[in-house]
mmCIF file of C-alpha atoms in Angstrom:
data_model
loop_
_atom_site.group_PDB
_atom_site.id
_atom_site.type_symbol
_atom_site.label_atom_id
_atom_site.label_comp_id
_atom_site.label_asym_id
_atom_site.label_seq_id
_atom_site.Cartn_x
_atom_site.Cartn_y
_atom_site.Cartn_z
ATOM 1 C CA MET A 246 47.834 -22.206 -71.217
ATOM 2 C CA ALA A 247 50.253 -19.226 -70.151
ATOM 3 C CA ALA A 248 49.240 -17.886 -66.623
ATOM 4 C CA HIS A 249 50.421 -21.584 -65.521
ATOM 5 C CA LEU A 250 53.571 -20.737 -66.803
ATOM 6 C CA ALA A 251 53.938 -17.314 -64.661
ATOM 7 C CA ALA A 252 52.089 -19.110 -61.871
ATOM 8 C CA SER A 253 55.374 -21.811 -62.016
ATOM 9 C CA GLY A 254 57.851 -18.772 -62.287
ATOM 10 C CA HIS A 255 58.647 -18.388 -65.682
ATOM 11 C CA THR A 256 59.675 -14.671 -67.196
ATOM 12 C CA VAL A 257 55.957 -15.258 -70.001
ATOM 13 C CA LEU A 258 56.430 -12.697 -72.655
ATOM 14 C CA ALA A 259 52.883 -12.674 -75.136
ATOM 15 C CA TYR A 260 51.995 -11.192 -77.950
ATOM 16 C CA ASP A 261 47.828 -10.782 -79.121
ATOM 17 C CA PRO A 262 46.662 -7.497 -81.253
ATOM 18 C CA VAL A 263 43.463 -8.848 -80.338
ATOM 19 C CA ALA A 264 42.988 -9.599 -76.431
ATOM 20 C CA GLU A 265 41.242 -7.762 -74.508
ATOM 21 C CA CYS A 266 42.503 -9.582 -71.424
ATOM 22 C CA VAL A 267 45.892 -9.773 -70.076
ATOM 23 C CA PRO A 268 46.215 -12.458 -67.510
ATOM 24 C CA GLU A 269 48.352 -11.814 -64.762
ATOM 25 C CA GLY A 270 52.080 -12.282 -64.579
ATOM 26 C CA LEU A 271 52.559 -11.488 -68.164
ATOM 27 C CA THR A 272 54.651 -8.775 -69.984
ATOM 28 C CA LEU A 273 52.376 -7.814 -72.919
ATOM 29 C CA VAL A 274 54.358 -6.654 -75.629
ATOM 30 C CA ASP A 275 54.061 -5.128 -78.921
ATOM 31 C CA SER A 276 55.315 -7.356 -82.642
ATOM 32 C CA ILE A 277 55.770 -11.193 -82.433
ATOM 33 C CA GLU A 278 59.708 -9.831 -83.030
ATOM 34 C CA ASP A 279 60.410 -9.008 -79.534
ATOM 35 C CA LEU A 280 59.289 -12.713 -78.335
ATOM 36 C CA ALA A 281 63.000 -13.038 -80.022
ATOM 37 C CA VAL A 282 64.949 -12.388 -76.927
ATOM 38 C CA ALA A 283 63.786 -15.547 -75.093
ATOM 39 C CA PRO A 284 65.313 -18.957 -75.295
ATOM 40 C CA LEU A 285 62.181 -20.483 -76.175
ATOM 41 C CA SER A 286 58.195 -19.610 -77.843
ATOM 42 C CA ILE A 287 54.818 -21.134 -78.085
ATOM 43 C CA SER A 288 52.424 -20.716 -80.209
ATOM 44 C CA MET A 289 48.624 -21.747 -80.024
ATOM 45 C CA LEU A 290 47.114 -20.750 -84.170
ATOM 46 C CA PRO A 291 44.432 -21.899 -86.111
ATOM 47 C CA ASP A 292 46.405 -22.885 -89.436
ATOM 48 C CA GLY A 293 49.497 -23.781 -90.606
ATOM 49 C CA PRO A 294 49.395 -19.931 -92.769
ATOM 50 C CA SER A 295 49.423 -17.889 -90.388
ATOM 51 C CA THR A 296 51.681 -20.309 -87.337
ATOM 52 C CA HIS A 297 54.407 -19.795 -90.799
ATOM 53 C CA ALA A 298 53.771 -16.316 -90.546
ATOM 54 C CA VAL A 299 55.131 -16.391 -87.087
ATOM 55 C CA VAL A 300 57.546 -18.975 -86.963
ATOM 56 C CA VAL A 301 59.395 -17.975 -90.307
ATOM 57 C CA ASP A 302 58.699 -15.220 -90.438
ATOM 58 C CA GLY A 303 58.189 -13.231 -87.730
ATOM 59 C CA LEU A 304 60.574 -14.775 -85.621
ATOM 60 C CA ARG A 305 63.891 -14.161 -87.833
ATOM 61 C CA ALA A 306 65.557 -12.906 -84.783
ATOM 62 C CA VAL A 307 66.279 -15.896 -82.893
ATOM 63 C CA ALA A 308 68.813 -16.801 -81.361
ATOM 64 C CA VAL A 309 71.037 -19.606 -82.699
ATOM 65 C CA GLY A 310 69.413 -22.416 -80.677
ATOM 66 C CA HIS A 311 66.296 -21.386 -79.521
ATOM 67 C CA VAL A 312 63.345 -23.399 -79.870
ATOM 68 C CA HIS A 313 60.097 -23.082 -80.915
ATOM 69 C CA ILE A 314 57.162 -25.324 -79.797
ATOM 70 C CA VAL A 315 53.946 -25.186 -82.311
ATOM 71 C CA MET A 316 50.818 -26.073 -80.363
ATOM 72 C CA GLY A 317 47.964 -25.507 -82.404
ATOM 73 C CA THR A 318 46.857 -28.104 -84.496
ATOM 74 C CA VAL A 319 48.357 -27.294 -88.607
ATOM 75 C CA GLY A 320 49.535 -31.520 -89.017
ATOM 76 C CA PRO A 321 52.875 -33.350 -89.712
ATOM 77 C CA GLU A 322 53.423 -31.847 -93.300
ATOM 78 C CA ALA A 323 52.638 -27.655 -92.243
ATOM 79 C CA VAL A 324 55.199 -28.044 -89.527
ATOM 80 C CA ARG A 325 58.014 -30.180 -90.904
ATOM 81 C CA GLY A 326 58.047 -26.829 -94.067
ATOM 82 C CA ILE A 327 58.202 -24.893 -91.334
ATOM 83 C CA ALA A 328 61.032 -26.091 -89.727
ATOM 84 C CA GLU A 329 62.584 -26.316 -92.723
ATOM 85 C CA ARG A 330 61.459 -22.582 -92.849
ATOM 86 C CA ALA A 331 62.565 -21.688 -88.890
ATOM 87 C CA LYS A 332 65.954 -19.722 -87.940
ATOM 88 C CA ALA A 333 64.167 -21.604 -84.745
ATOM 89 C CA GLU A 334 64.327 -25.073 -83.661
ATOM 90 C CA VAL A 335 61.141 -26.351 -84.148
ATOM 91 C CA VAL A 336 58.612 -29.044 -81.888
ATOM 92 C CA ASP A 337 55.093 -29.617 -82.603
ATOM 93 C CA ALA A 338 52.829 -30.387 -79.004
ATOM 94 C CA PRO A 339 49.173 -29.785 -80.128
ATOM 95 C CA VAL A 340 46.956 -30.686 -77.000
ATOM 96 C CA SER A 341 44.066 -32.530 -76.209
ATOM 97 C CA GLY A 342 40.798 -31.932 -73.815
ATOM 98 C CA SER A 343 38.203 -29.272 -72.826
ATOM 99 C CA VAL A 344 37.763 -24.826 -72.210
ATOM 100 C CA SER A 345 37.744 -26.410 -69.110
ATOM 101 C CA MET A 346 40.666 -28.595 -68.330
ATOM 102 C CA ALA A 347 43.040 -26.023 -70.419
ATOM 103 C CA GLU A 348 42.134 -23.679 -67.311
ATOM 104 C CA SER A 349 42.959 -26.639 -64.765
ATOM 105 C CA ALA A 350 46.581 -28.120 -66.570
ATOM 106 C CA SER A 351 45.204 -31.308 -66.284
ATOM 107 C CA ILE A 352 45.507 -31.810 -70.763
ATOM 108 C CA THR A 353 47.349 -34.156 -72.043
ATOM 109 C CA THR A 354 49.613 -32.842 -74.553
ATOM 110 C CA MET A 355 52.362 -35.270 -77.327
ATOM 111 C CA VAL A 356 54.530 -34.083 -78.911
ATOM 112 C CA GLY A 357 56.753 -34.760 -82.033
ATOM 113 C CA SER A 358 60.926 -34.055 -81.734
ATOM 114 C CA SER A 359 63.763 -35.444 -80.427
ATOM 115 C CA VAL A 360 64.341 -36.767 -77.720
ATOM 116 C CA ALA A 361 66.723 -34.345 -76.143
ATOM 117 C CA GLN A 362 63.718 -31.504 -77.688
ATOM 118 C CA PHE A 363 61.666 -33.669 -75.259
ATOM 119 C CA GLU A 364 63.397 -32.660 -72.841
ATOM 120 C CA GLN A 365 64.537 -29.521 -73.426
ATOM 121 C CA VAL A 366 60.674 -28.375 -73.167
ATOM 122 C CA ARG A 367 59.116 -31.290 -70.977
ATOM 123 C CA PRO A 368 59.631 -28.878 -67.675
ATOM 124 C CA VAL A 369 57.716 -25.906 -69.231
ATOM 125 C CA LEU A 370 54.841 -28.397 -71.145
ATOM 126 C CA ALA A 371 54.653 -29.642 -67.392
ATOM 127 C CA ALA A 372 53.299 -26.573 -66.425
ATOM 128 C CA MET A 373 50.386 -26.291 -68.672
ATOM 129 C CA THR A 374 49.285 -30.255 -68.615
ATOM 130 C CA ALA A 375 49.143 -33.002 -67.206
ATOM 131 C CA ALA A 376 50.416 -35.698 -69.205
ATOM 132 C CA GLN A 377 52.980 -35.336 -71.586
ATOM 133 C CA PHE A 378 53.513 -37.895 -74.896
ATOM 134 C CA HIS A 379 56.839 -38.571 -76.687
ATOM 135 C CA ALA A 380 55.064 -39.319 -79.941
ATOM 136 C CA GLY A 381 58.425 -39.384 -82.033
ATOM 137 C CA PRO A 382 60.013 -37.202 -85.138
ATOM 138 C CA LEU A 383 58.897 -33.823 -85.659
ATOM 139 C CA GLY A 384 55.307 -34.596 -86.952
ATOM 140 C CA SER A 385 54.480 -38.200 -84.774
ATOM 141 C CA GLY A 386 53.074 -35.041 -82.036
ATOM 142 C CA SER A 387 50.712 -32.990 -84.911
ATOM 143 C CA ALA A 388 50.032 -36.962 -86.530
ATOM 144 C CA ALA A 389 48.603 -37.468 -83.064
ATOM 145 C CA LYS A 390 46.819 -34.502 -82.732
ATOM 146 C CA LEU A 391 44.895 -35.510 -86.093
ATOM 147 C CA ALA A 392 44.054 -39.422 -84.516
ATOM 148 C CA VAL A 393 43.117 -38.926 -81.130
ATOM 149 C CA ASN A 394 40.832 -35.448 -83.366
ATOM 150 C CA ALA A 395 39.545 -38.360 -85.760
ATOM 151 C CA VAL A 396 37.926 -40.831 -83.072
ATOM 152 C CA LEU A 397 37.045 -37.533 -81.185
ATOM 153 C CA ALA A 398 34.466 -36.342 -84.370
ATOM 154 C CA GLY A 399 33.281 -39.695 -84.076
ATOM 155 C CA LEU A 400 32.323 -40.289 -80.761
ATOM 156 C CA SER A 401 31.138 -37.197 -81.481
ATOM 157 C CA GLN A 402 28.485 -38.115 -84.050
ATOM 158 C CA ALA A 403 28.449 -41.170 -81.889
ATOM 159 C CA VAL A 404 26.804 -39.940 -79.281
ATOM 160 C CA ALA A 405 24.010 -37.142 -81.863
ATOM 161 C CA GLU A 406 23.076 -40.268 -83.388
ATOM 162 C CA GLY A 407 22.557 -42.508 -80.478
ATOM 163 C CA LEU A 408 19.747 -38.834 -78.583
ATOM 164 C CA VAL A 409 18.629 -39.191 -82.218
ATOM 165 C CA LEU A 410 17.475 -42.478 -81.876
ATOM 166 C CA ALA A 411 16.710 -42.596 -78.014
ATOM 167 C CA GLU A 412 14.220 -39.541 -78.688
ATOM 168 C CA ALA A 413 12.553 -42.089 -81.973
ATOM 169 C CA GLY A 414 12.632 -44.886 -79.287
ATOM 170 C CA GLY A 415 10.046 -41.918 -77.254
ATOM 171 C CA LEU A 416 13.111 -42.212 -74.144
ATOM 172 C CA ASP A 417 13.908 -38.005 -72.430
ATOM 173 C CA PRO A 418 17.477 -36.609 -74.107
ATOM 174 C CA ALA A 419 17.835 -36.139 -70.812
ATOM 175 C CA VAL A 420 16.792 -39.794 -69.426
ATOM 176 C CA PHE A 421 18.789 -41.421 -72.289
ATOM 177 C CA TYR A 422 21.442 -39.049 -71.463
ATOM 178 C CA ASP A 423 22.514 -40.024 -67.795
ATOM 179 C CA ILE A 424 22.729 -43.966 -69.552
ATOM 180 C CA LEU A 425 25.007 -43.398 -72.044
ATOM 181 C CA ARG A 426 27.134 -41.387 -69.710
ATOM 182 C CA ASN A 427 26.508 -44.789 -66.555
ATOM 183 C CA SER A 428 27.781 -46.828 -69.573
ATOM 184 C CA ALA A 429 30.177 -49.463 -71.996
ATOM 185 C CA ALA A 430 30.450 -46.431 -74.475
ATOM 186 C CA GLY A 431 30.114 -43.339 -71.577
ATOM 187 C CA ALA A 432 34.447 -42.238 -71.473
ATOM 188 C CA PRO A 433 35.148 -38.472 -71.080
ATOM 189 C CA TYR A 434 33.981 -36.949 -73.633
ATOM 190 C CA VAL A 435 30.304 -38.250 -73.268
ATOM 191 C CA GLY A 436 29.968 -37.231 -69.520
ATOM 192 C CA TYR A 437 32.466 -33.360 -69.940
ATOM 193 C CA LYS A 438 30.265 -32.680 -73.042
ATOM 194 C CA GLN A 439 26.412 -33.385 -71.786
ATOM 195 C CA GLN A 440 25.155 -29.522 -71.084
ATOM 196 C CA ALA A 441 26.158 -29.452 -74.436
ATOM 197 C CA TYR A 442 23.949 -31.680 -76.239
ATOM 198 C CA LEU A 443 21.293 -31.254 -74.076
ATOM 199 C CA ALA A 444 20.954 -27.976 -73.423
ATOM 200 C CA PRO A 445 23.714 -25.792 -75.943
ATOM 201 C CA GLU A 446 21.580 -22.565 -75.728
ATOM 202 C CA THR A 447 22.848 -21.928 -72.281
ATOM 203 C CA THR A 448 26.073 -24.262 -72.427
ATOM 204 C CA ALA A 449 29.667 -22.024 -74.105
ATOM 205 C CA VAL A 450 31.375 -22.895 -76.594
ATOM 206 C CA ALA A 451 33.995 -25.244 -76.479
ATOM 207 C CA ALA A 452 34.919 -26.541 -79.411
ATOM 208 C CA THR A 453 33.815 -25.023 -82.245
ATOM 209 C CA VAL A 454 31.755 -27.090 -85.404
ATOM 210 C CA ALA A 455 34.018 -24.874 -87.663
ATOM 211 C CA LEU A 456 37.745 -26.106 -85.935
ATOM 212 C CA ILE A 457 36.837 -29.964 -85.728
ATOM 213 C CA ARG A 458 36.076 -29.985 -89.089
ATOM 214 C CA LYS A 459 39.337 -28.282 -90.391
ATOM 215 C CA ASP A 460 40.902 -30.828 -88.011
ATOM 216 C CA LEU A 461 38.939 -33.863 -89.551
ATOM 217 C CA GLY A 462 39.721 -32.087 -92.714
ATOM 218 C CA LEU A 463 43.421 -32.537 -92.565
ATOM 219 C CA ALA A 464 43.071 -35.874 -90.674
ATOM 220 C CA LEU A 465 42.005 -36.564 -93.856
ATOM 221 C CA ASP A 466 44.220 -35.306 -96.259
ATOM 222 C CA LEU A 467 47.085 -37.104 -93.998
ATOM 223 C CA ALA A 468 44.510 -40.911 -95.360
ATOM 224 C CA HIS A 469 44.057 -39.836 -98.368
ATOM 225 C CA ARG A 470 47.776 -39.191 -98.805
ATOM 226 C CA HIS A 471 48.250 -43.001 -97.527
ATOM 227 C CA HIS A 472 45.536 -43.915 -99.635
ATOM 228 C CA LEU A 473 43.784 -44.970 -95.893
ATOM 229 C CA ASP A 474 40.040 -45.384 -95.964
ATOM 230 C CA LEU A 475 38.270 -44.120 -93.621
ATOM 231 C CA PRO A 476 34.519 -44.208 -93.997
ATOM 232 C CA GLY A 477 33.669 -43.474 -90.475
ATOM 233 C CA ALA A 478 36.120 -39.835 -90.999
ATOM 234 C CA GLU A 479 34.232 -39.255 -93.525
ATOM 235 C CA ALA A 480 30.832 -39.278 -93.234
ATOM 236 C CA ALA A 481 31.518 -37.370 -89.772
ATOM 237 C CA PHE A 482 33.519 -34.626 -92.194
ATOM 238 C CA GLY A 483 29.960 -34.934 -94.331
ATOM 239 C CA VAL A 484 27.774 -33.958 -90.896
ATOM 240 C CA LEU A 485 30.080 -31.391 -90.433
ATOM 241 C CA GLU A 486 30.511 -29.667 -93.159
ATOM 242 C CA GLU A 487 26.713 -29.593 -93.276
ATOM 243 C CA ALA A 488 26.466 -27.921 -90.252
ATOM 244 C CA VAL A 489 28.749 -25.475 -91.776
ATOM 245 C CA GLY A 490 26.731 -25.285 -94.672
ATOM 246 C CA ALA A 491 23.730 -24.533 -92.470
ATOM 247 C CA GLY A 492 25.153 -21.375 -89.997
ATOM 248 C CA LEU A 493 26.803 -23.652 -87.674
ATOM 249 C CA GLY A 494 30.119 -22.898 -87.916
ATOM 250 C CA ARG A 495 30.672 -21.005 -84.759
ATOM 251 C CA ALA A 496 28.018 -23.435 -82.429
ATOM 252 C CA ASP A 497 29.474 -26.098 -80.259
ATOM 253 C CA MET A 498 30.538 -29.576 -82.770
ATOM 254 C CA ALA A 499 28.193 -31.244 -80.304
ATOM 255 C CA GLN A 500 25.413 -29.678 -82.936
ATOM 256 C CA VAL A 501 25.982 -31.830 -85.094
ATOM 257 C CA LEU A 502 23.252 -33.075 -83.161
ATOM 258 C CA THR A 503 21.560 -30.362 -85.272
ATOM 259 C CA VAL A 504 21.526 -31.457 -88.089
ATOM 260 C CA LEU A 505 20.342 -35.137 -87.567
ATOM 261 C CA ARG A 506 17.370 -33.347 -85.768
ATOM 262 C CA ARG A 507 17.134 -31.990 -89.005
ATOM 263 C CA ARG A 508 17.997 -34.763 -91.114
ATOM 264 C CA SER A 509 15.722 -36.700 -90.242
ATOM 265 C CA ASP A 510 12.539 -35.080 -87.779
ATOM 266 C CA VAL A 511 13.091 -36.912 -85.365
ATOM 267 C CA SER A 512 10.276 -34.924 -83.351
ATOM 268 C CA THR A 513 7.597 -36.597 -86.188
ATOM 269 C CA HIS A 514 8.304 -39.583 -84.252
ATOM 270 C CA PRO A 515 5.465 -40.875 -81.618
ATOM 271 C CA ALA A 516 6.570 -42.321 -78.482
ATOM 272 C CA ILE A 517 6.273 -46.394 -77.587
ATOM 273 C CA PRO A 518 3.759 -46.568 -74.782
ATOM 274 C CA ASN A 519 4.996 -47.098 -71.535
ATOM 275 C CA ASP A 520 3.736 -50.775 -70.991
ATOM 276 C CA GLN A 521 5.010 -51.868 -74.787
ATOM 277 C CA GLN A 522 8.092 -50.198 -73.250
ATOM 278 C CA MET A 523 7.443 -52.408 -70.500
ATOM 279 C CA GLY A 524 6.874 -55.346 -72.441
ATOM 280 C CA ALA A 525 10.392 -55.035 -74.348
ATOM 281 C CA HIS A 526 12.813 -57.798 -75.294
ATOM 282 C CA LEU A 527 15.741 -57.938 -73.247
#
């Protein structure tokens, strides 16, 4: 994503203590503090504490008017807490989409900010994303992202359950997946996650089980604070917890399928003979 900023003409300073390679057009700096010379900074970190360390502790020397965009999924409460303590003006703009979509700058971002801040940061976000939505004031972008990922976790669980059910009914998983992808349930996620479900051993990990579990946990924290009952999200979280406990935390989120297969032992179900399948009722 930073490479897209550089390609669009921005001067990009970058800090990453574990970077193995640097995209063309970026200038690596030695510390977070060195980023303070820029008028705008961006972080995309996995949680609130690491984001707090960058924005509050690391960017103490920024000039008045410096804007920091929090693009990681840390939750609305964490974003507001960081904004209260930061010297920079804070905007939250988490993203939704796959790794390949990020590489092609076709992901979506949802922004929590004032209207004026949104207009200020939108050209920068547009260099990295295909769609930019002003969700509302600070924290609204993070709330939108949690709601999106609650749907995503439920969809991931539903696809896995559909595969287990189809296998129990004697269908080849690849055949069923083609049916699913072209059915009324064929959301974009279903299409681009096909190989993650069908051939996980040869498919690059996009979002890990641990990461989506973290995001869904934040979503449920928000729900509980507002006394909401979200049974689907609670069920999906339980399966993700089980997957982490089974050592699948670093696997792709599609591997909730592995948990359901182990629970159900679908391999013990006999396939339906072809003549019986042909006699099924509509």
